[in-house]
Amino acid sequence: MEIREMRAFVAVVEAGTMSKAARQLHISQPALSQTITALERRLGLQLLVRTSTGVQTTDAGTTLLGEARAVLARHEQALAALARHTTTGVLRVGIPLELPPELLPSALARLAAAYPDTRVQARHLSSVAQVAALRAGELDVGLVRERPPGPDLDAVLVVAEDVGVLLAADLAEKLGSPVRLEDLAGLEWFAFARAGSPAWYDELAAILRSHGLDVGPEVPEEQRLIVELKIPAVNAGGAYAFAPPQWPYPLPDTVRWVPLAGNPIVRRTWAVWPAAAHRRDLAEFVAALEDHRPD
């Protein structure tokens, strides 16, 4: 048996249901069910009795539960012992624009408390640049706006934000709050370069087109989306820009943030790291980011 299988089995028994255990393990319920079924098939034993209200252990399952808990505890002890012989050093973190203001401070505080010798180096990079840096060994963990494909990187969703829109104050008053996407027709979308985050750009563009809006020409790859350009463009009255509700930059009186009716746009941020990484400080940092996300 593999450690992950024992951890999955214990999680199901302790949670009482497959669905609750799957949420705790951050995997899909079908994937968890397949893991347990494959384990039973390989052992040639029924470990769980599945009912409409949850699961119960068989005699064999009760035996495995005790043994698995002991193995998992010993596994954690071994990792803790080995951690004393390693130096954590520097944790290199990739960061996009416009993260919720409390996300990084709380995660960094938790990391510092658990691993005071770890020093953090942060780099502002686009999603595409972060993924490339992760695969080149130049970053230890990235915060990206699209989940990268492939088995070489692990990822967990840490932020999901209902995006609103920045408008000139007089226009915002005219359109009301919340504003419908289709009411932005005739305005220019102040966009970012698609090359920095193609999947997120394409998702946004598809939503705009489905509401009858013109996405306009693609932004040149070398043009970075920065606040110093975003605010003046919106302030002029002929453009709009998207921003989360907890936008970490001050707005002038002439610009307003307005929610979108029906919350049609959700911006997601994933923590991504090399699947082969075994750093305990990295795991603590990712867990802190993940715990910040409300259920």
Tab-separated table of C-alpha atoms in Angstrom:
chain	number	residue	atom	x	y	z
A	1	MET	CA	0.000	0.000	0.000
A	2	GLU	CA	1.102	3.550	-0.700
A	3	ILE	CA	1.066	6.344	1.874
A	4	ARG	CA	-1.482	8.276	-0.183
A	5	GLU	CA	-3.835	5.258	-0.182
A	6	MET	CA	-3.607	4.852	3.579
A	7	ARG	CA	-4.145	8.587	4.058
A	8	ALA	CA	-7.191	8.453	1.762
A	9	PHE	CA	-8.650	5.445	3.603
A	10	VAL	CA	-8.188	7.046	7.033
A	11	ALA	CA	-9.692	10.320	5.780
A	12	VAL	CA	-12.819	8.539	4.512
A	13	VAL	CA	-13.341	6.661	7.775
A	14	GLU	CA	-12.770	9.743	9.928
A	15	ALA	CA	-14.942	11.986	7.744
A	16	GLY	CA	-17.740	9.431	7.563
A	17	THR	CA	-18.571	10.145	3.923
A	18	MET	CA	-16.713	10.091	0.628
A	19	SER	CA	-17.798	13.608	-0.275
A	20	LYS	CA	-16.543	15.177	2.956
A	21	ALA	CA	-13.241	13.282	2.783
A	22	ALA	CA	-12.763	14.356	-0.847
A	23	ARG	CA	-13.174	18.011	0.150
A	24	GLN	CA	-10.662	17.610	2.963
A	25	LEU	CA	-8.155	15.942	0.639
A	26	HIS	CA	-8.842	18.473	-2.153
A	27	ILE	CA	-9.551	15.811	-4.761
A	28	SER	CA	-12.708	14.849	-6.609
A	29	GLN	CA	-15.106	12.347	-5.052
A	30	PRO	CA	-14.874	9.938	-8.043
A	31	ALA	CA	-11.065	9.955	-7.794
A	32	LEU	CA	-11.220	9.183	-4.076
A	33	SER	CA	-13.767	6.412	-4.612
A	34	GLN	CA	-11.545	4.888	-7.308
A	35	THR	CA	-8.567	4.935	-4.923
A	36	ILE	CA	-10.490	3.063	-2.226
A	37	THR	CA	-11.961	0.574	-4.722
A	38	ALA	CA	-8.511	-0.117	-6.195
A	39	LEU	CA	-7.117	-0.655	-2.694
A	40	GLU	CA	-9.878	-3.149	-1.849
A	41	ARG	CA	-9.348	-4.968	-5.136
A	42	ARG	CA	-5.604	-5.239	-4.618
A	43	LEU	CA	-5.973	-6.498	-1.042
A	44	GLY	CA	-8.825	-8.809	-1.971
A	45	LEU	CA	-10.834	-7.495	0.983
A	46	GLN	CA	-13.865	-5.287	1.463
A	47	LEU	CA	-12.798	-2.468	3.746
A	48	LEU	CA	-15.880	-0.258	3.736
A	49	VAL	CA	-19.620	-0.718	3.608
A	50	ARG	CA	-21.135	2.165	1.650
A	51	THR	CA	-24.639	3.323	2.579
A	52	SER	CA	-26.837	6.272	1.660
A	53	THR	CA	-25.776	8.035	4.867
A	54	GLY	CA	-22.034	7.372	4.710
A	55	VAL	CA	-19.506	4.574	5.188
A	56	GLN	CA	-18.733	2.023	7.885
A	57	THR	CA	-15.653	-0.165	8.254
A	58	THR	CA	-15.791	-3.943	7.939
A	59	ASP	CA	-13.723	-6.060	10.330
A	60	ALA	CA	-10.870	-5.913	7.836
A	61	GLY	CA	-11.336	-2.166	7.519
A	62	THR	CA	-11.149	-1.699	11.295
A	63	THR	CA	-7.885	-3.651	11.358
A	64	LEU	CA	-6.445	-1.570	8.531
A	65	LEU	CA	-7.563	1.668	10.201
A	66	GLY	CA	-5.438	1.021	13.273
A	67	GLU	CA	-2.428	-0.068	11.263
A	68	ALA	CA	-2.718	2.806	8.782
A	69	ARG	CA	-2.907	5.409	11.560
A	70	ALA	CA	0.260	3.970	13.092
A	71	VAL	CA	2.091	3.983	9.752
A	72	LEU	CA	1.029	7.565	8.978
A	73	ALA	CA	2.145	8.756	12.415
A	74	ARG	CA	5.512	7.061	11.936
A	75	HIS	CA	5.777	8.596	8.472
A	76	GLU	CA	5.282	12.087	9.916
A	77	GLN	CA	7.879	11.374	12.603
A	78	ALA	CA	10.361	10.329	9.935
A	79	LEU	CA	9.782	13.489	7.920
A	80	ALA	CA	10.177	15.657	11.023
A	81	ALA	CA	13.434	13.881	11.905
A	82	LEU	CA	14.829	14.355	8.406
A	83	ALA	CA	13.797	18.020	8.400
A	84	ARG	CA	16.343	18.667	11.153
A	85	HIS	CA	19.127	17.719	8.722
A	86	THR	CA	18.034	20.048	5.952
A	87	THR	CA	18.398	23.769	5.462
A	88	THR	CA	15.431	25.579	3.977
A	89	GLY	CA	17.237	28.745	2.906
A	90	VAL	CA	15.327	30.851	0.390
A	91	LEU	CA	11.743	30.374	-0.805
A	92	ARG	CA	11.316	32.022	-4.205
A	93	VAL	CA	7.705	33.123	-4.761
A	94	GLY	CA	6.094	34.393	-7.960
A	95	ILE	CA	3.369	37.002	-7.491
A	96	PRO	CA	0.822	38.483	-9.943
A	97	LEU	CA	-0.797	41.891	-9.741
A	98	GLU	CA	-3.837	42.544	-7.543
A	99	LEU	CA	-3.776	39.829	-4.916
A	100	PRO	CA	-6.192	40.234	-1.982
A	101	PRO	CA	-4.288	42.499	0.433
A	102	GLU	CA	-4.396	40.126	3.407
A	103	LEU	CA	-3.458	36.919	1.545
A	104	LEU	CA	0.337	37.161	1.482
A	105	PRO	CA	0.857	38.832	4.883
A	106	SER	CA	-1.055	36.092	6.706
A	107	ALA	CA	0.705	33.296	4.778
A	108	LEU	CA	4.127	34.868	5.305
A	109	ALA	CA	3.460	35.335	9.024
A	110	ARG	CA	2.541	31.664	9.376
A	111	LEU	CA	5.633	30.634	7.415
A	112	ALA	CA	7.880	32.808	9.590
A	113	ALA	CA	6.421	31.308	12.761
A	114	ALA	CA	6.952	27.729	11.584
A	115	TYR	CA	10.243	28.233	9.695
A	116	PRO	CA	11.999	31.368	10.986
A	117	ASP	CA	15.174	30.563	9.005
A	118	THR	CA	13.398	30.642	5.638
A	119	ARG	CA	13.889	33.863	3.717
A	120	VAL	CA	11.320	34.781	1.053
A	121	GLN	CA	12.205	36.311	-2.290
A	122	ALA	CA	9.200	37.634	-4.245
A	123	ARG	CA	9.088	38.337	-7.978
A	124	HIS	CA	6.249	40.053	-9.858
A	125	LEU	CA	5.685	37.966	-12.990
A	126	SER	CA	2.855	37.082	-15.358
A	127	SER	CA	1.277	33.630	-15.121
A	128	VAL	CA	3.118	32.378	-18.204
A	129	ALA	CA	6.445	33.707	-16.934
A	130	GLN	CA	5.898	32.104	-13.534
A	131	VAL	CA	5.164	28.682	-15.010
A	132	ALA	CA	8.282	28.922	-17.176
A	133	ALA	CA	10.347	29.921	-14.130
A	134	LEU	CA	8.945	27.022	-12.100
A	135	ARG	CA	9.874	24.532	-14.809
A	136	ALA	CA	13.339	26.099	-15.134
A	137	GLY	CA	13.947	25.789	-11.382
A	138	GLU	CA	13.976	29.572	-10.906
A	139	LEU	CA	10.882	29.688	-8.643
A	140	ASP	CA	9.763	27.441	-5.794
A	141	VAL	CA	6.084	28.410	-5.852
A	142	GLY	CA	3.969	30.675	-8.032
A	143	LEU	CA	0.576	32.357	-7.772
A	144	VAL	CA	-0.962	32.161	-11.229
A	145	ARG	CA	-4.273	32.979	-12.884
A	146	GLU	CA	-4.565	29.750	-14.850
A	147	ARG	CA	-3.818	26.216	-13.750
A	148	PRO	CA	-0.945	24.787	-15.824
A	149	PRO	CA	-1.351	21.378	-17.470
A	150	GLY	CA	0.975	18.444	-17.027
A	151	PRO	CA	2.086	16.127	-14.204
A	152	ASP	CA	5.281	18.049	-13.389
A	153	LEU	CA	3.483	20.785	-11.440
A	154	ASP	CA	1.036	20.505	-8.553
A	155	ALA	CA	-1.595	23.183	-7.972
A	156	VAL	CA	-4.270	24.184	-5.491
A	157	LEU	CA	-6.894	26.925	-5.783
A	158	VAL	CA	-6.287	29.624	-3.153
A	159	VAL	CA	-8.410	32.601	-4.307
A	160	ALA	CA	-11.699	32.959	-6.185
A	161	GLU	CA	-12.880	36.559	-6.600
A	162	ASP	CA	-16.095	37.956	-8.080
A	163	VAL	CA	-14.645	40.609	-10.350
A	164	GLY	CA	-16.244	44.039	-10.641
A	165	VAL	CA	-15.575	46.934	-12.986
A	166	LEU	CA	-13.784	50.271	-12.663
A	167	LEU	CA	-15.658	53.163	-14.263
A	168	ALA	CA	-15.465	56.941	-14.350
A	169	ALA	CA	-17.555	58.216	-11.406
A	170	ASP	CA	-20.129	60.056	-13.529
A	171	LEU	CA	-20.579	57.023	-15.791
A	172	ALA	CA	-20.906	54.720	-12.792
A	173	GLU	CA	-23.661	56.928	-11.405
A	174	LYS	CA	-25.491	56.850	-14.719
A	175	LEU	CA	-25.312	53.043	-15.113
A	176	GLY	CA	-26.181	52.256	-11.493
A	177	SER	CA	-25.023	49.428	-9.258
A	178	PRO	CA	-24.691	46.579	-9.934
A	179	VAL	CA	-23.958	47.226	-13.580
A	180	ARG	CA	-24.829	44.740	-16.326
A	181	LEU	CA	-22.017	43.702	-18.625
A	182	GLU	CA	-24.071	44.480	-21.705
A	183	ASP	CA	-24.441	48.090	-20.505
A	184	LEU	CA	-20.700	48.545	-21.105
A	185	ALA	CA	-21.249	48.349	-24.884
A	186	GLY	CA	-19.508	51.213	-26.651
A	187	LEU	CA	-16.754	51.443	-24.039
A	188	GLU	CA	-13.226	50.141	-24.570
A	189	TRP	CA	-12.004	47.248	-22.453
A	190	PHE	CA	-8.676	48.245	-20.934
A	191	ALA	CA	-7.173	44.781	-21.289
A	192	PHE	CA	-3.899	43.064	-20.527
A	193	ALA	CA	-1.598	41.295	-22.973
A	194	ARG	CA	-2.928	37.824	-23.788
A	195	ALA	CA	0.616	36.426	-23.790
A	196	GLY	CA	0.856	36.886	-20.022
A	197	SER	CA	-2.117	34.649	-19.213
A	198	PRO	CA	-3.740	33.179	-22.341
A	199	ALA	CA	-6.393	30.999	-20.659
A	200	TRP	CA	-7.586	33.811	-18.374
A	201	TYR	CA	-7.636	36.286	-21.268
A	202	ASP	CA	-9.617	33.880	-23.448
A	203	GLU	CA	-12.113	33.227	-20.649
A	204	LEU	CA	-12.672	36.956	-20.169
A	205	ALA	CA	-12.951	37.578	-23.910
A	206	ALA	CA	-15.503	34.779	-24.300
A	207	ILE	CA	-17.645	36.194	-21.484
A	208	LEU	CA	-17.533	39.683	-22.993
A	209	ARG	CA	-18.476	38.414	-26.446
A	210	SER	CA	-21.344	36.377	-24.986
A	211	HIS	CA	-22.739	39.680	-23.632
A	212	GLY	CA	-22.393	41.427	-26.969
A	213	LEU	CA	-19.202	43.351	-26.158
A	214	ASP	CA	-16.263	43.969	-28.476
A	215	VAL	CA	-12.965	42.878	-26.899
A	216	GLY	CA	-10.973	45.162	-29.191
A	217	PRO	CA	-7.487	44.561	-30.603
A	218	GLU	CA	-4.984	42.448	-28.709
A	219	VAL	CA	-2.624	44.356	-26.446
A	220	PRO	CA	1.051	44.173	-27.526
A	221	GLU	CA	2.992	41.550	-25.576
A	222	GLU	CA	5.515	44.091	-24.307
A	223	GLN	CA	2.831	46.379	-22.809
A	224	ARG	CA	2.393	45.563	-19.125
A	225	LEU	CA	-0.906	46.229	-17.374
A	226	ILE	CA	-0.055	48.552	-14.496
A	227	VAL	CA	-2.161	50.686	-12.206
A	228	GLU	CA	-0.482	53.863	-13.434
A	229	LEU	CA	-2.092	53.245	-16.844
A	230	LYS	CA	-5.334	51.626	-15.709
A	231	ILE	CA	-6.705	54.508	-13.644
A	232	PRO	CA	-6.109	57.317	-16.210
A	233	ALA	CA	-7.653	55.214	-18.982
A	234	VAL	CA	-10.835	54.660	-16.945
A	235	ASN	CA	-10.860	58.215	-15.639
A	236	ALA	CA	-11.103	59.568	-19.173
A	237	GLY	CA	-14.602	58.064	-19.401
A	238	GLY	CA	-14.298	55.974	-22.543
A	239	ALA	CA	-12.941	52.761	-21.041
A	240	TYR	CA	-13.566	50.248	-18.302
A	241	ALA	CA	-11.258	47.855	-16.482
A	242	PHE	CA	-11.871	44.831	-14.327
A	243	ALA	CA	-10.806	44.693	-10.690
A	244	PRO	CA	-11.608	42.585	-7.617
A	245	PRO	CA	-13.655	44.028	-4.741
A	246	GLN	CA	-10.590	44.212	-2.475
A	247	TRP	CA	-8.497	46.149	-4.967
A	248	PRO	CA	-5.262	46.973	-3.107
A	249	TYR	CA	-4.802	50.414	-4.669
A	250	PRO	CA	-6.414	53.747	-3.732
A	251	LEU	CA	-8.990	55.118	-6.164
A	252	PRO	CA	-9.382	58.824	-6.932
A	253	ASP	CA	-12.797	60.390	-6.361
A	254	THR	CA	-13.306	60.412	-10.122
A	255	VAL	CA	-13.183	56.586	-10.430
A	256	ARG	CA	-15.558	54.029	-8.868
A	257	TRP	CA	-15.519	50.265	-8.416
A	258	VAL	CA	-18.930	48.777	-9.238
A	259	PRO	CA	-20.040	45.120	-8.880
A	260	LEU	CA	-21.283	43.259	-11.940
A	261	ALA	CA	-24.873	41.993	-11.971
A	262	GLY	CA	-24.948	38.230	-11.527
A	263	ASN	CA	-21.175	38.015	-10.917
A	264	PRO	CA	-20.446	36.667	-14.417
A	265	ILE	CA	-16.667	36.919	-14.001
A	266	VAL	CA	-14.724	34.978	-11.373
A	267	ARG	CA	-10.964	35.393	-11.232
A	268	ARG	CA	-9.141	32.398	-9.797
A	269	THR	CA	-5.608	32.233	-8.454
A	270	TRP	CA	-3.746	28.950	-8.003
A	271	ALA	CA	-0.657	28.215	-5.955
A	272	VAL	CA	1.612	26.104	-8.184
A	273	TRP	CA	4.831	24.295	-7.297
A	274	PRO	CA	7.009	21.473	-8.705
A	275	ALA	CA	5.411	18.086	-8.096
A	276	ALA	CA	8.791	16.658	-7.096
A	277	ALA	CA	9.350	19.243	-4.344
A	278	HIS	CA	9.702	17.906	-0.786
A	279	ARG	CA	10.325	21.120	1.167
A	280	ARG	CA	8.420	21.381	4.430
A	281	ASP	CA	8.541	25.188	4.442
A	282	LEU	CA	7.016	25.211	0.956
A	283	ALA	CA	4.252	22.872	2.129
A	284	GLU	CA	3.568	25.155	5.120
A	285	PHE	CA	3.374	28.231	2.883
A	286	VAL	CA	0.980	26.559	0.436
A	287	ALA	CA	-1.185	25.268	3.308
A	288	ALA	CA	-1.379	28.796	4.724
A	289	LEU	CA	-2.481	30.158	1.348
A	290	GLU	CA	-5.063	27.400	0.981
A	291	ASP	CA	-6.444	27.867	4.499
A	292	HIS	CA	-7.067	31.521	3.708
A	293	ARG	CA	-9.692	30.589	1.136
A	294	PRO	CA	-13.217	30.407	2.625
A	295	ASP	CA	-15.220	27.217	1.996
